[in-house]
Amino acid sequence: MDNAAKMSLNGQEFELPVVVGTENEIGLDISRFRGESGAITLDSGYANTGSCLSSICFIDGEKGILRYRGYPIEQLAQRATFSEVSYLLMNGELPTATENAQFRDGLTYHSMLHEDMKKFFEGFRHTSHPMAILSAMISTMSTYYPEVEEDDIERNIIRLMAKAKTVAAFAYKKSIGHPFVYPKNELSYSANFLHMMFSVPTESYDVDPILEDALNVLLILHADHEQNCSTSTVRMVGSSGANLYASVAAGVSALWGPLHGGANQKVIEMLEQIRDDEGDLQKYVDRAKDKDDPFRLFGFGHRVYKNFDPRATILREQCKKVLDRLGVDDPLLGIAQQLEKIALEDEYFVKRNLYPNVDFYSGIIYRAMGIPTKMFTVMFALGRLPGWIAHWKELREDPKGRINRPRQIYTGYQERDYVPLAER
Ligand code: SDX
């Protein structure tokens, strides 16, 4: 393996040191390149650019591999709990029984919001999108725990992990005009969330173990995904020294976009549109291929996975299992399966390596749980929270960490003189 790549520019030779990761990924270090050549590199959408060294998550897009701290996603989804996986991502190792018990206690006993925080919900309209509420309330937490600026980062990580599910459930209750339901200490993370979502003061919701397990798997599958748009946003904001809550609130906003975490909501809306259009699947596949039509098949395609998204494979099986065990016959599942079949046989999709991604099947399971479509991206955010926090911690603990500040190539006017208003 060469230890440097050679580049020549305007008759000058430059050496770019080669960086090799533990999975033999190769990077060219250009950190000195502008200083030596006066030129910068340009990579719209950062598809070919690494922003950091990280030991949290590994993805092989060609082989459909996803590992959290070295553990394959298939094993974690099948055998771990979300709290174990959260601990793993944020601390680097699976917790011992004692560590797991202490961590789970933290996620339980910090679930309540400060009573004054409930007043913020009075200002939201019942039609407010829950992602706006989640981002606002996470940012607001920094006003209740100002000491987040000091060194008790671990306590604030626990607070954020524990309270985010409560904010999410309260946002749902606000949207339907129901009173907030407080967490129950005896329940698991997933069961507590479902309890707060669906219990009412007059009747406690019996959490179906099938749904508790399904939510546990969904949260694990969404927990981290290396330098995706929202995680890179959390790192960008955190690199300025912004506190944990401010950095994660920015990640929530980035995730909201329909090309990112907002896709799971758009998938269901797309499937419902197809259902209501007499199930004319080919029409929508043709629209997705038409460059003059802005319509895209939501839930298809991925920047990294050019073969299959291992999370979609797990969710496809989970979807059938949950609906069968619940005896739910959701016509949208049939449409999704037919759409997948048509797309995977269509030359346009095959040529561009467009396969179902994590968002394609997740919404159908959320629907089976009774979670409304507008809450789907909030569910993604609850899952991604430990990943965001893990990356925020990693950048903060990097002794060589610097503020993220990319350059640009200017394409505007060259120098010109001011023209007084009277002469314009
Ligand atoms: C997530 O980064 C992550 O890891 C994200 C994520 C995570 O866990 O954090 O995995 C979660 O965000 C999953 C993706 C959810 N988004 C969607 O399902 C929205 C639909 N998908 C696309 O918009 C798109 O595939 C992206 C955004 C996912 C990826 O976009 P890229 O990498 O910029 O690819 P591209 O837009 O350049 O597309 C390449 C080609 C184009 O056609 P040509 O210009 O080559 O002719 O593929 C076409 C695109 O038009 N294309 C699609 C398509 N996705 C890409 N055409 C129709 N339908 C689609 N869904």
CSV table of N, CA and C and ligand atoms in Angstrom, one decimal, residues 44-45 47 59 66 68 221-231 255 257-264 266-267 270 284-285 287-291 294-306 309 311 348-349 351-360 380 384 388, ligand 1:
chain,number,residue,atom,x,y,z
A,44,SER,N,-19.4,18.3,-4.0
A,44,SER,CA,-20.8,18.6,-3.6
A,44,SER,C,-21.5,17.5,-2.9
A,45,GLY,N,-22.1,17.8,-1.8
A,45,GLY,CA,-22.8,16.7,-1.0
A,45,GLY,C,-21.9,15.8,-0.2
A,47,ALA,N,-20.0,13.4,-1.0
A,47,ALA,CA,-20.2,12.0,-1.3
A,47,ALA,C,-18.8,11.3,-1.3
A,59,ILE,N,-19.9,1.0,8.1
A,59,ILE,CA,-20.9,0.6,7.0
A,59,ILE,C,-20.1,0.2,5.8
A,66,LEU,N,-23.5,-3.3,8.3
A,66,LEU,CA,-23.6,-2.3,9.3
A,66,LEU,C,-23.3,-2.8,10.7
A,68,TYR,N,-22.2,-1.6,14.8
A,68,TYR,CA,-22.1,-0.6,15.9
A,68,TYR,C,-20.9,-1.1,16.8
A,221,LEU,N,-32.3,-0.4,15.1
A,221,LEU,CA,-31.9,-0.3,13.7
A,221,LEU,C,-31.6,1.2,13.3
A,222,HIS,N,-32.2,2.1,14.1
A,222,HIS,CA,-32.1,3.5,13.7
A,222,HIS,C,-31.0,4.2,14.6
A,223,ALA,N,-30.3,3.4,15.5
A,223,ALA,CA,-29.5,4.1,16.5
A,223,ALA,C,-28.3,4.8,16.0
A,224,ASP,N,-27.6,4.4,14.9
A,224,ASP,CA,-26.5,5.1,14.4
A,224,ASP,C,-26.3,4.8,12.9
A,225,HIS,N,-25.6,5.6,12.2
A,225,HIS,CA,-25.3,5.4,10.8
A,225,HIS,C,-24.2,6.2,10.3
A,226,GLU,N,-23.1,6.2,10.9
A,226,GLU,CA,-21.9,7.0,10.7
A,226,GLU,C,-22.2,8.4,10.3
A,227,GLN,N,-21.6,9.0,9.3
A,227,GLN,CA,-21.7,10.5,9.1
A,227,GLN,C,-22.9,10.9,8.2
A,228,ASN,N,-24.1,10.4,8.5
A,228,ASN,CA,-25.3,10.8,7.8
A,228,ASN,C,-25.6,12.3,8.0
A,229,CYS,N,-26.5,12.8,7.3
A,229,CYS,CA,-26.8,14.2,7.3
A,229,CYS,C,-27.0,14.8,8.7
A,230,SER,N,-27.8,14.1,9.5
A,230,SER,CA,-28.2,14.7,10.9
A,230,SER,C,-27.0,14.5,11.8
A,231,THR,N,-26.3,13.4,11.7
A,231,THR,CA,-25.2,13.2,12.6
A,231,THR,C,-24.0,14.1,12.3
A,255,LEU,N,-32.7,15.9,10.5
A,255,LEU,CA,-33.3,14.6,10.3
A,255,LEU,C,-34.7,14.8,9.7
A,257,GLY,N,-35.9,16.5,7.3
A,257,GLY,CA,-36.0,16.6,5.8
A,257,GLY,C,-36.5,15.4,5.2
A,258,PRO,N,-37.3,15.5,4.1
A,258,PRO,CA,-37.9,14.3,3.4
A,258,PRO,C,-36.9,13.4,2.7
A,259,LEU,N,-35.7,14.0,2.5
A,259,LEU,CA,-34.7,13.1,1.8
A,259,LEU,C,-33.9,12.3,2.9
A,260,HIS,N,-34.2,12.6,4.2
A,260,HIS,CA,-33.4,11.9,5.3
A,260,HIS,C,-34.5,11.2,6.1
A,261,GLY,N,-34.6,11.6,7.4
A,261,GLY,CA,-35.5,10.9,8.3
A,261,GLY,C,-36.9,11.1,8.0
A,262,GLY,N,-37.2,12.3,7.3
A,262,GLY,CA,-38.6,12.6,7.0
A,262,GLY,C,-39.2,11.6,5.9
A,263,ALA,N,-38.3,10.8,5.4
A,263,ALA,CA,-38.7,9.9,4.3
A,263,ALA,C,-39.7,8.8,4.8
A,264,ASN,N,-39.6,8.4,6.1
A,264,ASN,CA,-40.6,7.4,6.5
A,264,ASN,C,-42.0,7.9,6.5
A,266,LYS,N,-43.0,10.2,4.4
A,266,LYS,CA,-43.3,10.4,3.0
A,266,LYS,C,-43.6,9.0,2.3
A,267,VAL,N,-43.0,7.9,2.8
A,267,VAL,CA,-43.3,6.6,2.3
A,267,VAL,C,-44.7,6.2,2.5
A,270,MET,N,-46.9,8.2,0.3
A,270,MET,CA,-46.8,7.8,-1.1
A,270,MET,C,-47.7,6.5,-1.3
A,284,TYR,N,-46.6,5.2,-10.8
A,284,TYR,CA,-45.7,5.9,-9.8
A,284,TYR,C,-44.3,5.5,-10.1
A,285,VAL,N,-44.0,4.3,-10.5
A,285,VAL,CA,-42.7,3.9,-10.8
A,285,VAL,C,-42.2,4.8,-12.1
A,287,ARG,N,-43.4,7.7,-12.9
A,287,ARG,CA,-43.2,9.1,-12.5
A,287,ARG,C,-41.8,9.3,-11.8
A,288,ALA,N,-41.4,8.3,-11.0
A,288,ALA,CA,-40.1,8.3,-10.3
A,288,ALA,C,-39.0,8.4,-11.3
A,289,LYS,N,-39.2,7.8,-12.5
A,289,LYS,CA,-38.1,7.7,-13.5
A,289,LYS,C,-38.1,8.9,-14.4
A,290,ASP,N,-39.2,9.7,-14.3
A,290,ASP,CA,-39.3,10.9,-15.2
A,290,ASP,C,-38.6,12.1,-14.7
A,291,LYS,N,-37.5,12.5,-15.4
A,291,LYS,CA,-36.7,13.6,-14.9
A,291,LYS,C,-37.5,14.9,-14.8
A,294,PRO,N,-40.9,15.8,-10.3
A,294,PRO,CA,-40.1,15.9,-9.1
A,294,PRO,C,-40.4,14.7,-8.2
A,295,PHE,N,-41.4,13.8,-8.5
A,295,PHE,CA,-41.7,12.7,-7.7
A,295,PHE,C,-40.6,11.7,-7.6
A,296,ARG,N,-40.3,11.2,-6.4
A,296,ARG,CA,-39.3,10.2,-6.2
A,296,ARG,C,-40.0,9.0,-5.4
A,297,LEU,N,-39.5,7.8,-5.5
A,297,LEU,CA,-40.0,6.7,-4.7
A,297,LEU,C,-39.4,6.8,-3.4
A,298,PHE,N,-40.1,7.4,-2.4
A,298,PHE,CA,-39.5,7.5,-1.1
A,298,PHE,C,-39.3,6.1,-0.5
A,299,GLY,N,-38.2,6.0,0.3
A,299,GLY,CA,-37.9,4.7,0.9
A,299,GLY,C,-37.0,3.9,0.0
A,300,PHE,N,-36.6,4.5,-1.2
A,300,PHE,CA,-35.7,3.8,-2.1
A,300,PHE,C,-34.4,4.7,-2.3
A,301,GLY,N,-33.3,4.0,-2.5
A,301,GLY,CA,-32.1,4.7,-2.7
A,301,GLY,C,-31.3,5.0,-1.5
A,302,HIS,N,-30.0,5.1,-1.6
A,302,HIS,CA,-29.2,5.5,-0.4
A,302,HIS,C,-27.8,5.9,-0.9
A,303,ARG,N,-27.3,6.9,-0.2
A,303,ARG,CA,-26.0,7.5,-0.6
A,303,ARG,C,-24.9,6.4,-0.5
A,304,VAL,N,-25.0,5.6,0.5
A,304,VAL,CA,-23.9,4.6,0.8
A,304,VAL,C,-24.2,3.2,0.3
A,305,TYR,N,-25.4,2.7,0.7
A,305,TYR,CA,-25.7,1.3,0.3
A,305,TYR,C,-26.0,1.2,-1.2
A,306,LYS,N,-25.1,0.5,-1.9
A,306,LYS,CA,-25.3,0.4,-3.3
A,306,LYS,C,-25.6,-1.1,-3.6
A,309,ASP,N,-29.8,-2.3,1.9
A,309,ASP,CA,-29.7,-1.7,3.3
A,309,ASP,C,-30.1,-2.8,4.3
A,311,ARG,N,-30.8,-2.9,7.2
A,311,ARG,CA,-31.9,-2.6,8.1
A,311,ARG,C,-33.2,-2.9,7.4
A,348,TYR,N,-34.1,1.1,-14.6
A,348,TYR,CA,-33.7,2.4,-14.1
A,348,TYR,C,-33.2,2.3,-12.7
A,349,PHE,N,-33.9,1.5,-11.9
A,349,PHE,CA,-33.6,1.3,-10.4
A,349,PHE,C,-32.4,0.4,-10.3
A,351,LYS,N,-30.0,-0.1,-12.5
A,351,LYS,CA,-28.8,0.6,-13.0
A,351,LYS,C,-28.2,1.6,-11.9
A,352,ARG,N,-29.2,2.2,-11.2
A,352,ARG,CA,-28.7,3.2,-10.2
A,352,ARG,C,-28.6,2.6,-8.8
A,353,ASN,N,-28.7,1.3,-8.7
A,353,ASN,CA,-28.6,0.7,-7.4
A,353,ASN,C,-29.5,1.2,-6.3
A,354,LEU,N,-30.8,1.4,-6.8
A,354,LEU,CA,-31.8,1.9,-5.9
A,354,LEU,C,-32.6,0.8,-5.2
A,355,TYR,N,-32.3,0.6,-4.0
A,355,TYR,CA,-33.0,-0.5,-3.2
A,355,TYR,C,-33.8,0.1,-2.1
A,356,PRO,N,-34.7,-0.7,-1.5
A,356,PRO,CA,-35.4,-0.2,-0.3
A,356,PRO,C,-34.4,0.2,0.8
A,357,ASN,N,-34.7,1.3,1.5
A,357,ASN,CA,-33.8,1.7,2.6
A,357,ASN,C,-34.6,1.5,3.9
A,358,VAL,N,-34.0,2.0,5.0
A,358,VAL,CA,-34.5,1.7,6.3
A,358,VAL,C,-35.9,2.3,6.4
A,359,ASP,N,-36.2,3.3,5.6
A,359,ASP,CA,-37.5,4.0,5.8
A,359,ASP,C,-38.7,3.3,5.1
A,360,PHE,N,-38.3,2.3,4.2
A,360,PHE,CA,-39.4,1.8,3.4
A,360,PHE,C,-40.4,1.0,4.1
A,380,PHE,N,-37.8,8.0,14.5
A,380,PHE,CA,-36.5,7.8,14.0
A,380,PHE,C,-35.5,8.6,14.9
A,384,ARG,N,-32.2,7.4,16.8
A,384,ARG,CA,-30.9,8.0,16.5
A,384,ARG,C,-30.2,8.8,17.6
A,388,TRP,N,-26.3,10.1,17.8
A,388,TRP,CA,-25.9,11.6,17.8
A,388,TRP,C,-25.0,11.9,19.0
B,1,SDX,C1,-32.0,7.9,5.3
B,1,SDX,O1,-27.1,8.8,5.0
B,1,SDX,C2,-27.7,7.9,5.7
B,1,SDX,O2,-27.1,7.0,6.2
B,1,SDX,C3,-29.2,8.2,5.8
B,1,SDX,C4,-29.9,7.1,6.6
B,1,SDX,C5,-29.5,7.1,8.1
B,1,SDX,O3,-29.7,6.0,8.7
B,1,SDX,O4,-29.2,8.2,8.6
B,1,SDX,O5,-29.7,5.9,6.0
B,1,SDX,C6,-31.4,7.4,6.6
B,1,SDX,O6,-32.0,9.1,5.1
B,1,SDX,C7,-32.3,7.0,4.2
B,1,SDX,C8,-32.8,7.7,2.9
B,1,SDX,C9,-34.2,8.1,3.0
B,1,SDX,N1,-34.6,9.0,1.9
B,1,SDX,C10,-35.4,8.6,0.9
B,1,SDX,O7,-35.9,7.4,0.9
B,1,SDX,C11,-35.7,9.6,-0.1
B,1,SDX,C12,-35.7,9.0,-1.5
B,1,SDX,N2,-34.3,8.7,-1.8
B,1,SDX,C13,-33.5,9.7,-2.5
B,1,SDX,O8,-33.9,11.0,-2.5
B,1,SDX,C14,-32.0,9.4,-2.6
B,1,SDX,O9,-31.9,8.1,-3.0
B,1,SDX,C15,-31.2,9.7,-1.4
B,1,SDX,C16,-31.4,11.1,-0.9
B,1,SDX,C17,-31.4,8.7,-0.3
B,1,SDX,C18,-29.7,9.6,-1.8
B,1,SDX,O10,-29.4,10.6,-2.7
B,1,SDX,P1,-28.0,10.7,-3.5
B,1,SDX,O11,-27.0,9.8,-2.9
B,1,SDX,O12,-27.7,12.1,-3.6
B,1,SDX,O13,-28.4,10.1,-4.9
B,1,SDX,P2,-28.9,11.0,-6.1
B,1,SDX,O14,-30.0,11.9,-5.7
B,1,SDX,O15,-27.7,11.6,-6.7
B,1,SDX,O16,-29.5,9.9,-7.1
B,1,SDX,C19,-28.7,9.2,-8.0
B,1,SDX,C20,-29.6,8.8,-9.2
B,1,SDX,C21,-30.3,10.1,-9.7
B,1,SDX,O17,-30.7,9.8,-11.1
B,1,SDX,P3,-29.6,10.3,-12.3
B,1,SDX,O18,-29.3,11.8,-12.0
B,1,SDX,O19,-28.4,9.4,-12.1
B,1,SDX,O20,-30.3,10.0,-13.5
B,1,SDX,O21,-30.7,8.0,-8.7
B,1,SDX,C22,-31.9,8.7,-8.8
B,1,SDX,C23,-31.6,10.2,-8.9
B,1,SDX,O22,-32.6,10.9,-9.7
B,1,SDX,N3,-32.7,8.4,-7.6
B,1,SDX,C24,-34.0,8.2,-7.5
B,1,SDX,C25,-34.3,7.9,-6.2
B,1,SDX,N4,-33.1,8.0,-5.4
B,1,SDX,C26,-32.2,8.4,-6.3
B,1,SDX,N5,-34.9,8.2,-8.5
B,1,SDX,C27,-36.2,7.9,-8.1
B,1,SDX,N6,-36.6,7.6,-6.8
B,1,SDX,C28,-35.6,7.6,-5.8
B,1,SDX,N7,-35.9,7.3,-4.5
